[in-house]
Amino acid sequence: MLHGGKGSGESTPRLPACKSAQVIIGVLGGTGPAGQAVAVQFAGIGIEVVVGSRALERAEEIVGSLKERWSGRDLPLVPGANETAAAADLVVVATPWEGVLATVAPLADTLAGKIVVSMANALTRWGTEMVPLMPPTGSVTVAVARALPASRVVGAFHHLPAGPGGDLEHPMDADVMVCSDDRAARQEVAALIDRLPGLRGVESGALGSALAIEALTPALLEVNRRYKTHAAIRLTGLPERDS
Amino acid sequence: MLHGGKGSGESTPRLPACKSAQVIIGVLGGTGPAGQAVAVQFAGIGIEVVVGSRALERAEEIVGSLKERWSGRDLPLVPGANETAAAADLVVVATPWEGVLATVAPLADTLAGKIVVSMANALTRWGTEMVPLMPPTGSVTVAVARALPASRVVGAFHHLPAGPGGDLEHPMDADVMVCSDDRAARQEVAALIDRLPGLRGVESGALGSALAIEALTPALLEVNRRYKTHAAIRLTGLPERDS
């Protein structure tokens, strides 16, 4: 997993990968607010990120605007179709929850053996209130794991607010709860998140934890509505990391 | 709600209520670890607490041991049957989740019109993993609200770890997510929690948030297992309180 990505087969020029990390990250649905936030976070620490979209033109447009917004940083962002993003070493699914299964299922072969990070939350507004929705699998992350039985599915980034997450000038102040049935994959993703400014990856159990982690997002949105803020969570009582 | 409690009809001597708060709190199932933690937290700030149990003798025994443990503090704890605890001004249901409905349903008349705080989490160990269980109402708190339609049901204290919560010498470092369909009740409970050392009440939406808040507890237990700690949550990004 730690060695360079497969060729994308696209004409988009490959940017030099950061020497401290050969991993290339692909973001499916990388043009939406959540996907853009994840993409700039990783690109901001020098990791090459393929911003994937159903429409390559859309990916090119978004990568252009992100590079323009952060023009002083030379972000290693590359546009691509979702199929290209899926060919990266580690893949984040940032599609809105309704589209997650339709997005990942046709890519199962490409995603086999890889860490696939699910970050979607099934939620809706019911009356005036943001509420979680319960998919038949209990969580979107478990649905992804069932759709990709040969992948190493990890839940993470569910609580990342898109606006602050996309703002590289103001590091966030948040823990990212990471869950997976694959302990090594969970550790790897948590360690990767530890490298992002202001974020800490917290290993939070197996995929059974995904229900709670996903459902917490609408509760945090209710906190935001009440206090007119972007709330995030921190876990207290954890030991200091060995960095 | 803010004026003195009904007489308990018991021979237990009434302790003088703290002048800063005439409210008396009853804890149903107050002899278990969760109930003891809540009871000593409130008693520690001078609020009279009726520690309720199905068996009065058990309540007397636990109150005796708590008063002995914190003998320098003269905690205003009073033992009582659950019926007596239910006659308090504000009532916390601290029974393990399996027993919550059987405990509250027969007390519906006594609890009518009052704030009733539900703190139970439906969870189990499945394989090696702590996982949430989903009652047909989506959460225990909503089940309590349905069983007590005339009460002002609030969800709170779900994440309070019993051990640290019962230790008055070491204030916790945690936010308490508070949810209710009754906004005034939610505010009142959050304000009450703000008075507890090291805790902050965070209004976290209506009862639709209870599913997430309750399900988060087994995820936190998984964090504890992983890091050998007692994790708690803090929400970041909230405005400072007006004290």
GROMACS .gro file of C-alpha atoms in nm:
model
  486
    1MET     CA    1   0.000   0.000   0.000
    2LEU     CA    2   0.288   0.232   0.065
    3HIS     CA    3   0.432   0.225  -0.283
    4GLY     CA    4   0.340   0.442  -0.576
    5GLY     CA    5   0.000   0.435  -0.741
    6LYS     CA    6  -0.096   0.268  -1.060
    7GLY     CA    7  -0.079   0.484  -1.369
    8SER     CA    8  -0.402   0.666  -1.423
    9GLY     CA    9  -0.396   0.633  -1.799
   10GLU     CA   10  -0.501   0.995  -1.825
   11SER     CA   11  -0.330   1.284  -1.992
   12THR     CA   12  -0.329   1.482  -1.670
   13PRO     CA   13   0.033   1.538  -1.573
   14ARG     CA   14   0.144   1.346  -1.266
   15LEU     CA   15   0.279   1.564  -0.994
   16PRO     CA   16   0.583   1.452  -0.799
   17ALA     CA   17   0.476   1.268  -0.486
   18CYS     CA   18   0.600   1.407  -0.158
   19LYS     CA   19   0.911   1.223  -0.051
   20SER     CA   20   0.778   1.162   0.298
   21ALA     CA   21   0.482   0.969   0.165
   22GLN     CA   22   0.464   0.771  -0.154
   23VAL     CA   23   0.100   0.691  -0.097
   24ILE     CA   24  -0.147   0.839  -0.345
   25ILE     CA   25  -0.501   0.898  -0.227
   26GLY     CA   26  -0.806   0.887  -0.448
   27VAL     CA   27  -1.129   1.059  -0.352
   28LEU     CA   28  -1.448   0.928  -0.511
   29GLY     CA   29  -1.696   1.212  -0.537
   30GLY     CA   30  -1.409   1.445  -0.461
   31THR     CA   31  -1.580   1.746  -0.612
   32GLY     CA   32  -1.845   1.782  -0.340
   33PRO     CA   33  -1.782   1.984  -0.025
   34ALA     CA   34  -1.681   1.681   0.186
   35GLY     CA   35  -1.454   1.544  -0.084
   36GLN     CA   36  -1.287   1.878  -0.143
   37ALA     CA   37  -1.219   1.914   0.228
   38VAL     CA   38  -1.051   1.573   0.249
   39ALA     CA   39  -0.859   1.635  -0.073
   40VAL     CA   40  -0.709   1.967   0.036
   41GLN     CA   41  -0.631   1.833   0.383
   42PHE     CA   42  -0.417   1.553   0.242
   43ALA     CA   43  -0.274   1.762  -0.042
   44GLY     CA   44  -0.186   2.024   0.218
   45ILE     CA   45   0.064   1.784   0.375
   46GLY     CA   46   0.211   1.694   0.037
   47ILE     CA   47   0.018   1.378  -0.042
   48GLU     CA   48  -0.087   1.345  -0.404
   49VAL     CA   49  -0.464   1.328  -0.427
   50VAL     CA   50  -0.672   1.226  -0.727
   51VAL     CA   51  -0.995   1.423  -0.707
   52GLY     CA   52  -1.248   1.190  -0.867
   53SER     CA   53  -1.585   1.266  -1.019
   54ARG     CA   54  -1.842   1.096  -1.237
   55ALA     CA   55  -1.754   1.370  -1.488
   56LEU     CA   56  -1.387   1.436  -1.555
   57GLU     CA   57  -1.463   1.793  -1.661
   58ARG     CA   58  -1.617   1.860  -1.324
   59ALA     CA   59  -1.307   1.724  -1.150
   60GLU     CA   60  -1.084   1.944  -1.368
   61GLU     CA   61  -1.293   2.247  -1.285
   62ILE     CA   62  -1.283   2.182  -0.909
   63VAL     CA   63  -0.912   2.106  -0.903
   64GLY     CA   64  -0.854   2.429  -1.095
   65SER     CA   65  -1.051   2.630  -0.842
   66LEU     CA   66  -0.883   2.461  -0.543
   67LYS     CA   67  -0.536   2.524  -0.687
   68GLU     CA   68  -0.632   2.884  -0.750
   69ARG     CA   69  -0.768   2.931  -0.399
   70TRP     CA   70  -0.448   2.789  -0.247
   71SER     CA   71  -0.216   2.912  -0.521
   72GLY     CA   72   0.076   2.970  -0.285
   73ARG     CA   73   0.083   2.606  -0.180
   74ASP     CA   74   0.122   2.414  -0.504
   75LEU     CA   75  -0.121   2.147  -0.388
   76PRO     CA   76  -0.057   1.806  -0.548
   77LEU     CA   77  -0.416   1.765  -0.666
   78VAL     CA   78  -0.494   1.574  -0.984
   79PRO     CA   79  -0.839   1.555  -1.146
   80GLY     CA   80  -0.973   1.222  -1.260
   81ALA     CA   81  -1.277   1.011  -1.328
   82ASN     CA   82  -1.392   0.810  -1.027
   83GLU     CA   83  -1.235   0.503  -1.196
   84THR     CA   84  -0.900   0.683  -1.191
   85ALA     CA   85  -0.938   0.787  -0.829
   86ALA     CA   86  -1.022   0.426  -0.745
   87ALA     CA   87  -0.685   0.322  -0.888
   88ALA     CA   88  -0.501   0.514  -0.614
   89ASP     CA   89  -0.340   0.336  -0.319
   90LEU     CA   90  -0.594   0.441  -0.061
   91VAL     CA   91  -0.941   0.554  -0.159
   92VAL     CA   92  -1.186   0.780   0.024
   93VAL     CA   93  -1.555   0.760  -0.067
   94ALA     CA   94  -1.689   1.115  -0.037
   95THR     CA   95  -2.006   1.073  -0.241
   96PRO     CA   96  -2.327   1.182  -0.063
   97TRP     CA   97  -2.473   0.881   0.115
   98GLU     CA   98  -2.753   0.819  -0.133
   99GLY     CA   99  -2.494   0.760  -0.405
  100VAL     CA  100  -2.232   0.565  -0.213
  101LEU     CA  101  -2.335   0.213  -0.310
  102ALA     CA  102  -2.393   0.299  -0.676
  103THR     CA  103  -2.048   0.459  -0.682
  104VAL     CA  104  -1.845   0.186  -0.515
  105ALA     CA  105  -2.015  -0.132  -0.637
  106PRO     CA  106  -1.893  -0.110  -1.001
  107LEU     CA  107  -1.541  -0.035  -0.873
  108ALA     CA  108  -1.518  -0.340  -0.647
  109ASP     CA  109  -1.245  -0.507  -0.851
  110THR     CA  110  -1.030  -0.195  -0.867
  111LEU     CA  111  -1.078  -0.141  -0.494
  112ALA     CA  112  -0.998  -0.501  -0.395
  113GLY     CA  113  -0.720  -0.531  -0.138
  114LYS     CA  114  -0.711  -0.158  -0.071
  115ILE     CA  115  -0.807   0.054   0.222
  116VAL     CA  116  -1.136   0.222   0.137
  117VAL     CA  117  -1.248   0.497   0.374
  118SER     CA  118  -1.622   0.559   0.405
  119MET     CA  119  -1.717   0.901   0.541
  120ALA     CA  120  -2.085   0.941   0.448
  121ASN     CA  121  -2.363   0.985   0.701
  122ALA     CA  122  -2.721   0.889   0.623
  123LEU     CA  123  -2.931   1.176   0.755
  124THR     CA  124  -3.221   1.399   0.668
  125ARG     CA  125  -3.416   1.693   0.797
  126TRP     CA  126  -3.733   1.571   0.963
  127GLY     CA  127  -3.952   1.858   1.059
  128THR     CA  128  -3.705   2.118   1.177
  129GLU     CA  129  -3.460   1.861   1.311
  130MET     CA  130  -3.160   1.688   1.155
  131VAL     CA  131  -3.194   1.316   1.225
  132PRO     CA  132  -2.995   1.005   1.138
  133LEU     CA  133  -3.139   0.752   0.897
  134MET     CA  134  -3.075   0.385   0.952
  135PRO     CA  135  -2.980   0.186   0.645
  136PRO     CA  136  -3.062  -0.186   0.662
  137THR     CA  137  -2.696  -0.258   0.738
  138GLY     CA  138  -2.700  -0.028   1.043
  139SER     CA  139  -2.455   0.216   0.887
  140VAL     CA  140  -2.330   0.335   0.551
  141THR     CA  141  -1.982   0.210   0.639
  142VAL     CA  142  -2.109  -0.146   0.687
  143ALA     CA  143  -2.300  -0.117   0.358
  144VAL     CA  144  -1.973  -0.023   0.187
  145ALA     CA  145  -1.796  -0.314   0.355
  146ARG     CA  146  -2.062  -0.552   0.226
  147ALA     CA  147  -2.043  -0.406  -0.123
  148LEU     CA  148  -1.662  -0.437  -0.120
  149PRO     CA  149  -1.590  -0.769   0.050
  150ALA     CA  150  -1.235  -0.779  -0.085
  151SER     CA  151  -1.147  -0.428   0.038
  152ARG     CA  152  -1.023  -0.313   0.377
  153VAL     CA  153  -1.310  -0.082   0.465
  154VAL     CA  154  -1.254   0.184   0.731
  155GLY     CA  155  -1.497   0.446   0.863
  156ALA     CA  156  -1.349   0.793   0.922
  157PHE     CA  157  -1.403   1.167   0.866
  158HIS     CA  158  -1.775   1.147   0.937
  159HIS     CA  159  -1.776   1.458   1.154
  160LEU     CA  160  -1.546   1.670   0.939
  161PRO     CA  161  -1.728   1.997   0.870
  162ALA     CA  162  -1.686   2.071   0.501
  163GLY     CA  163  -1.629   2.444   0.534
  164PRO     CA  164  -1.362   2.445   0.807
  165GLY     CA  165  -1.219   2.122   0.666
  166GLY     CA  166  -1.158   2.291   0.335
  167ASP     CA  167  -0.984   2.587   0.492
  168LEU     CA  168  -0.610   2.522   0.508
  169GLU     CA  169  -0.539   2.854   0.679
  170HIS     CA  170  -0.722   2.764   0.997
  171PRO     CA  171  -0.632   2.418   1.127
  172MET     CA  172  -0.923   2.238   1.287
  173ASP     CA  173  -0.945   2.128   1.647
  174ALA     CA  174  -1.097   1.784   1.623
  175ASP     CA  175  -1.057   1.413   1.671
  176VAL     CA  176  -1.149   1.178   1.391
  177MET     CA  177  -1.310   0.856   1.511
  178VAL     CA  178  -1.178   0.567   1.301
  179CYS     CA  179  -1.340   0.224   1.297
  180SER     CA  180  -1.275  -0.096   1.106
  181ASP     CA  181  -1.290  -0.470   1.140
  182ASP     CA  182  -0.936  -0.464   0.994
  183ARG     CA  183  -0.720  -0.350   1.281
  184ALA     CA  184  -0.410  -0.281   1.072
  185ALA     CA  185  -0.612  -0.069   0.828
  186ARG     CA  186  -0.766   0.120   1.117
  187GLN     CA  187  -0.423   0.192   1.265
  188GLU     CA  188  -0.289   0.302   0.929
  189VAL     CA  189  -0.574   0.545   0.868
  190ALA     CA  190  -0.553   0.682   1.223
  191ALA     CA  191  -0.179   0.739   1.177
  192LEU     CA  192  -0.241   0.914   0.847
  193ILE     CA  193  -0.497   1.143   1.009
  194ASP     CA  194  -0.252   1.222   1.289
  195ARG     CA  195  -0.040   1.393   1.024
  196LEU     CA  196  -0.315   1.640   0.934
  197PRO     CA  197  -0.288   1.976   1.116
  198GLY     CA  198  -0.519   1.997   1.417
  199LEU     CA  199  -0.665   1.651   1.366
  200ARG     CA  200  -0.605   1.330   1.558
  201GLY     CA  201  -0.712   0.983   1.454
  202VAL     CA  202  -0.874   0.788   1.737
  203GLU     CA  203  -0.920   0.415   1.692
  204SER     CA  204  -1.280   0.361   1.793
  205GLY     CA  205  -1.349  -0.006   1.751
  206ALA     CA  206  -1.475  -0.226   1.473
  207LEU     CA  207  -1.748  -0.153   1.219
  208GLY     CA  208  -2.011  -0.190   1.489
  209SER     CA  209  -1.908   0.159   1.602
  210ALA     CA  210  -1.998   0.310   1.265
  211LEU     CA  211  -2.367   0.336   1.349
  212ALA     CA  212  -2.292   0.569   1.640
  213ILE     CA  213  -2.022   0.764   1.461
  214GLU     CA  214  -2.244   0.829   1.159
  215ALA     CA  215  -2.554   0.905   1.365
  216LEU     CA  216  -2.358   1.157   1.571
  217THR     CA  217  -2.324   1.387   1.270
  218PRO     CA  218  -2.687   1.509   1.269
  219ALA     CA  219  -2.661   1.551   1.648
  220LEU     CA  220  -2.356   1.773   1.592
  221LEU     CA  221  -2.552   1.965   1.329
  222GLU     CA  222  -2.817   2.024   1.595
  223VAL     CA  223  -2.545   2.153   1.827
  224ASN     CA  224  -2.433   2.384   1.545
  225ARG     CA  225  -2.788   2.510   1.497
  226ARG     CA  226  -2.829   2.576   1.869
  227TYR     CA  227  -2.495   2.751   1.921
  228LYS     CA  228  -2.445   2.894   1.571
  229THR     CA  229  -2.104   2.732   1.533
  230HIS     CA  230  -1.915   2.446   1.372
  231ALA     CA  231  -1.882   2.201   1.658
  232ALA     CA  232  -1.634   1.917   1.645
  233ILE     CA  233  -1.547   1.650   1.896
  234ARG     CA  234  -1.244   1.580   2.104
  235LEU     CA  235  -1.199   1.272   2.318
  236THR     CA  236  -1.047   1.341   2.655
  237GLY     CA  237  -0.852   1.099   2.870
  238LEU     CA  238  -0.645   0.948   2.589
  239PRO     CA  239  -0.274   0.894   2.637
  240GLU     CA  240  -0.032   1.126   2.461
  241ARG     CA  241   0.093   0.990   2.131
  242ASP     CA  242   0.453   0.883   2.085
  243SER     CA  243   0.448   1.109   1.776
  244MET     CA  244  -4.000   2.262   3.955
  245LEU     CA  245  -3.768   2.482   4.152
  246HIS     CA  246  -3.950   2.461   4.481
  247GLY     CA  247  -3.901   2.199   4.750
  248GLY     CA  248  -3.984   1.834   4.702
  249LYS     CA  249  -4.284   1.648   4.826
  250GLY     CA  250  -4.245   1.474   5.159
  251SER     CA  251  -4.109   1.128   5.118
  252GLY     CA  252  -4.317   0.980   5.395
  253GLU     CA  253  -4.011   0.795   5.516
  254SER     CA  254  -3.846   0.798   5.853
  255THR     CA  255  -3.513   0.896   5.700
  256PRO     CA  256  -3.424   1.240   5.832
  257ARG     CA  257  -3.443   1.512   5.570
  258LEU     CA  258  -3.121   1.700   5.524
  259PRO     CA  259  -3.134   2.074   5.477
  260ALA     CA  260  -3.141   2.161   5.106
  261CYS     CA  261  -2.860   2.381   4.979
  262LYS     CA  262  -2.974   2.742   4.976
  263SER     CA  263  -2.857   2.795   4.619
  264ALA     CA  264  -3.091   2.527   4.488
  265GLN     CA  265  -3.419   2.418   4.638
  266VAL     CA  266  -3.455   2.146   4.377
  267ILE     CA  267  -3.448   1.790   4.504
  268ILE     CA  268  -3.331   1.522   4.262
  269GLY     CA  269  -3.448   1.163   4.268
  270VAL     CA  270  -3.246   0.885   4.110
  271LEU     CA  271  -3.436   0.570   4.011
  272GLY     CA  272  -3.198   0.277   4.027
  273GLY     CA  273  -2.963   0.502   4.219
  274THR     CA  274  -2.776   0.214   4.379
  275GLY     CA  275  -2.606   0.097   4.059
  276PRO     CA  276  -2.273   0.242   3.944
  277ALA     CA  277  -2.431   0.496   3.705
  278GLY     CA  278  -2.688   0.605   3.960
  279GLN     CA  279  -2.430   0.641   4.235
  280ALA     CA  280  -2.216   0.858   4.008
  281VAL     CA  281  -2.502   1.094   3.928
  282ALA     CA  282  -2.613   1.102   4.291
  283VAL     CA  283  -2.274   1.198   4.431
  284GLN     CA  284  -2.217   1.453   4.154
  285PHE     CA  285  -2.531   1.643   4.243
  286ALA     CA  286  -2.495   1.591   4.617
  287GLY     CA  287  -2.139   1.719   4.584
  288ILE     CA  288  -2.272   2.062   4.487
  289GLY     CA  289  -2.519   2.061   4.772
  290ILE     CA  290  -2.831   1.936   4.597
  291GLU     CA  291  -3.040   1.693   4.799
  292VAL     CA  292  -3.062   1.361   4.618
  293VAL     CA  293  -3.297   1.073   4.693
  294VAL     CA  294  -3.112   0.756   4.602
  295GLY     CA  295  -3.389   0.522   4.492
  296SER     CA  296  -3.396   0.146   4.470
  297ARG     CA  297  -3.648  -0.130   4.430
  298ALA     CA  298  -3.539  -0.230   4.780
  299LEU     CA  299  -3.520   0.042   5.044
  300GLU     CA  300  -3.262  -0.157   5.242
  301ARG     CA  301  -3.034  -0.157   4.942
  302ALA     CA  302  -3.069   0.220   4.909
  303GLU     CA  303  -2.990   0.263   5.278
  304GLU     CA  304  -2.683   0.045   5.245
  305ILE     CA  305  -2.552   0.235   4.942
  306VAL     CA  306  -2.620   0.577   5.091
  307GLY     CA  307  -2.438   0.467   5.404
  308SER     CA  308  -2.135   0.358   5.206
  309LEU     CA  309  -2.133   0.676   4.995
  310LYS     CA  310  -2.156   0.897   5.302
  311GLU     CA  311  -1.874   0.700   5.459
  312ARG     CA  312  -1.656   0.725   5.150
  313TRP     CA  313  -1.706   1.103   5.137
  314SER     CA  314  -1.739   1.153   5.509
  315GLY     CA  315  -1.576   1.496   5.506
  316ARG     CA  316  -1.839   1.635   5.271
  317ASP     CA  317  -2.168   1.571   5.449
  318LEU     CA  318  -2.337   1.478   5.121
  319PRO     CA  319  -2.715   1.544   5.124
  320LEU     CA  320  -2.803   1.191   5.013
  321VAL     CA  321  -3.126   1.029   5.127
  322PRO     CA  322  -3.218   0.665   5.066
  323GLY     CA  323  -3.564   0.580   4.935
  324ALA     CA  324  -3.776   0.337   4.742
  325ASN     CA  325  -3.798   0.420   4.371
  326GLU     CA  326  -4.148   0.555   4.442
  327THR     CA  327  -3.996   0.803   4.686
  328ALA     CA  328  -3.724   0.904   4.443
  329ALA     CA  329  -3.993   0.956   4.177
  330ALA     CA  330  -4.160   1.209   4.407
  331ALA     CA  331  -3.860   1.442   4.382
  332ASP     CA  332  -3.868   1.755   4.164
  333LEU     CA  333  -3.643   1.623   3.892
  334VAL     CA  334  -3.588   1.253   3.839
  335VAL     CA  335  -3.298   1.068   3.680
  336VAL     CA  336  -3.355   0.714   3.553
  337ALA     CA  337  -3.032   0.526   3.621
  338THR     CA  338  -3.165   0.172   3.594
  339PRO     CA  339  -2.978  -0.055   3.348
  340TRP     CA  340  -3.148  -0.027   3.009
  341GLU     CA  341  -3.322  -0.364   3.027
  342GLY     CA  342  -3.514  -0.248   3.333
  343VAL     CA  343  -3.589   0.111   3.236
  344LEU     CA  344  -3.942   0.066   3.103
  345ALA     CA  345  -4.051  -0.166   3.383
  346THR     CA  346  -3.919   0.090   3.631
  347VAL     CA  347  -4.074   0.406   3.489
  348ALA     CA  348  -4.409   0.283   3.355
  349PRO     CA  349  -4.572   0.220   3.697
  350LEU     CA  350  -4.448   0.563   3.811
  351ALA     CA  351  -4.600   0.757   3.520
  352ASP     CA  352  -4.851   0.944   3.736
  353THR     CA  353  -4.592   1.047   3.993
  354LEU     CA  354  -4.357   1.157   3.715
  355ALA     CA  355  -4.619   1.356   3.523
  356GLY     CA  356  -4.522   1.716   3.458
  357LYS     CA  357  -4.164   1.664   3.577
  358ILE     CA  358  -3.833   1.659   3.405
  359VAL     CA  359  -3.724   1.296   3.376
  360VAL     CA  360  -3.367   1.237   3.264
  361SER     CA  361  -3.293   0.913   3.079
  362MET     CA  362  -2.927   0.808   3.081
  363ALA     CA  363  -2.935   0.440   2.982
  364ASN     CA  364  -2.765   0.299   2.673
  365ALA     CA  365  -2.883  -0.021   2.510
  366LEU     CA  366  -2.567  -0.214   2.434
  367THR     CA  367  -2.412  -0.556   2.450
  368ARG     CA  368  -2.090  -0.739   2.386
  369TRP     CA  369  -2.109  -0.912   2.051
  370GLY     CA  370  -1.808  -1.129   1.995
  371THR     CA  371  -1.528  -0.925   2.145
  372GLU     CA  372  -1.687  -0.593   2.055
  373MET     CA  373  -1.918  -0.360   2.247
  374VAL     CA  374  -2.203  -0.268   2.013
  375PRO     CA  375  -2.520  -0.060   2.040
  376LEU     CA  376  -2.858  -0.229   2.035
  377MET     CA  377  -3.148  -0.060   1.866
  378PRO     CA  378  -3.476  -0.066   2.054
  379PRO     CA  379  -3.789  -0.040   1.837
  380THR     CA  380  -3.818   0.328   1.932
  381GLY     CA  381  -3.467   0.404   1.803
  382SER     CA  382  -3.337   0.487   2.149
  383VAL     CA  383  -3.403   0.419   2.516
  384THR     CA  384  -3.473   0.789   2.570
  385VAL     CA  385  -3.754   0.787   2.315
  386ALA     CA  386  -3.892   0.469   2.476
  387VAL     CA  387  -3.900   0.653   2.811
  388ALA     CA  388  -4.070   0.951   2.646
  389ARG     CA  389  -4.337   0.722   2.504
  390ALA     CA  390  -4.387   0.549   2.839
  391LEU     CA  391  -4.417   0.886   3.014
  392PRO     CA  392  -4.619   1.104   2.777
  393ALA     CA  393  -4.701   1.355   3.053
  394SER     CA  394  -4.336   1.400   3.158
  395ARG     CA  395  -4.069   1.629   3.018
  396VAL     CA  396  -3.820   1.364   2.910
  397VAL     CA  397  -3.457   1.465   2.857
  398GLY     CA  398  -3.162   1.251   2.752
  399ALA     CA  399  -2.835   1.320   2.934
  400PHE     CA  400  -2.538   1.158   3.113
  401HIS     CA  401  -2.513   0.871   2.863
  402HIS     CA  402  -2.136   0.893   2.838
  403LEU     CA  403  -2.065   0.947   3.207
  404PRO     CA  404  -1.815   0.680   3.311
  405ALA     CA  405  -1.937   0.535   3.640
  406GLY     CA  406  -1.597   0.509   3.807
  407PRO     CA  407  -1.463   0.859   3.740
  408GLY     CA  408  -1.816   1.001   3.772
  409GLY     CA  409  -1.837   0.865   4.124
  410ASP     CA  410  -1.504   1.014   4.228
  411LEU     CA  411  -1.557   1.360   4.374
  412GLU     CA  412  -1.187   1.417   4.429
  413HIS     CA  413  -1.103   1.421   4.059
  414PRO     CA  414  -1.338   1.641   3.854
  415MET     CA  415  -1.409   1.502   3.511
  416ASP     CA  416  -1.323   1.667   3.184
  417ALA     CA  417  -1.630   1.609   2.973
  418ASP     CA  418  -1.927   1.754   2.795
  419VAL     CA  419  -2.270   1.606   2.854
  420MET     CA  420  -2.486   1.597   2.543
  421VAL     CA  421  -2.842   1.690   2.639
  422CYS     CA  422  -3.139   1.630   2.410
  423SER     CA  423  -3.513   1.679   2.445
  424ASP     CA  424  -3.818   1.772   2.246
  425ASP     CA  425  -3.892   2.012   2.535
  426ARG     CA  426  -3.652   2.298   2.481
  427ALA     CA  427  -3.700   2.456   2.823
  428ALA     CA  428  -3.637   2.124   2.995
  429ARG     CA  429  -3.326   2.074   2.787
  430GLN     CA  430  -3.195   2.416   2.880
  431GLU     CA  431  -3.270   2.358   3.246
  432VAL     CA  432  -3.086   2.026   3.254
  433ALA     CA  433  -2.791   2.168   3.061
  434ALA     CA  434  -2.769   2.458   3.308
  435LEU     CA  435  -2.784   2.215   3.601
  436ILE     CA  436  -2.501   2.010   3.451
  437ASP     CA  437  -2.295   2.326   3.401
  438ARG     CA  438  -2.282   2.353   3.778
  439LEU     CA  439  -2.110   2.014   3.816
  440PRO     CA  440  -1.730   2.037   3.843
  441GLY     CA  441  -1.558   1.966   3.511
  442LEU     CA  442  -1.881   1.901   3.324
  443ARG     CA  443  -2.063   2.115   3.070
  444GLY     CA  444  -2.414   2.061   2.941
  445VAL     CA  445  -2.437   2.091   2.563
  446GLU     CA  446  -2.782   2.121   2.411
  447SER     CA  447  -2.773   1.867   2.131
  448GLY     CA  448  -3.111   1.879   1.964
  449ALA     CA  449  -3.438   1.700   2.012
  450LEU     CA  450  -3.498   1.334   2.097
  451GLY     CA  451  -3.391   1.236   1.745
  452SER     CA  452  -3.035   1.288   1.867
  453ALA     CA  453  -3.071   1.027   2.140
  454LEU     CA  454  -3.000   0.738   1.904
  455ALA     CA  455  -2.655   0.874   1.828
  456ILE     CA  456  -2.579   0.982   2.181
  457GLU     CA  457  -2.671   0.641   2.323
  458ALA     CA  458  -2.498   0.446   2.048
  459LEU     CA  459  -2.180   0.645   2.105
  460THR     CA  460  -2.132   0.486   2.446
  461PRO     CA  461  -2.022   0.144   2.319
  462ALA     CA  462  -1.796   0.322   2.069
  463LEU     CA  463  -1.637   0.507   2.361
  464LEU     CA  464  -1.601   0.175   2.543
  465GLU     CA  465  -1.412   0.049   2.238
  466VAL     CA  466  -1.187   0.355   2.259
  467ASN     CA  467  -1.131   0.274   2.626
  468ARG     CA  468  -1.041  -0.084   2.540
  469ARG     CA  469  -0.798   0.028   2.272
  470TYR     CA  470  -0.623   0.296   2.477
  471LYS     CA  471  -0.677   0.150   2.825
  472THR     CA  472  -0.840   0.468   2.953
  473HIS     CA  473  -1.171   0.630   3.043
  474ALA     CA  474  -1.240   0.844   2.738
  475ALA     CA  475  -1.496   1.120   2.745
  476ILE     CA  476  -1.603   1.370   2.486
  477ARG     CA  477  -1.562   1.743   2.454
  478LEU     CA  478  -1.722   1.948   2.181
  479THR     CA  479  -1.496   2.213   2.035
  480GLY     CA  480  -1.601   2.535   1.865
  481LEU     CA  481  -1.875   2.625   2.113
  482PRO     CA  482  -1.904   2.981   2.239
  483GLU     CA  483  -1.792   3.056   2.592
  484ARG     CA  484  -2.076   3.048   2.843
  485ASP     CA  485  -2.195   3.365   3.015
  486SER     CA  486  -2.114   3.178   3.335
   0.00000   0.00000   0.00000
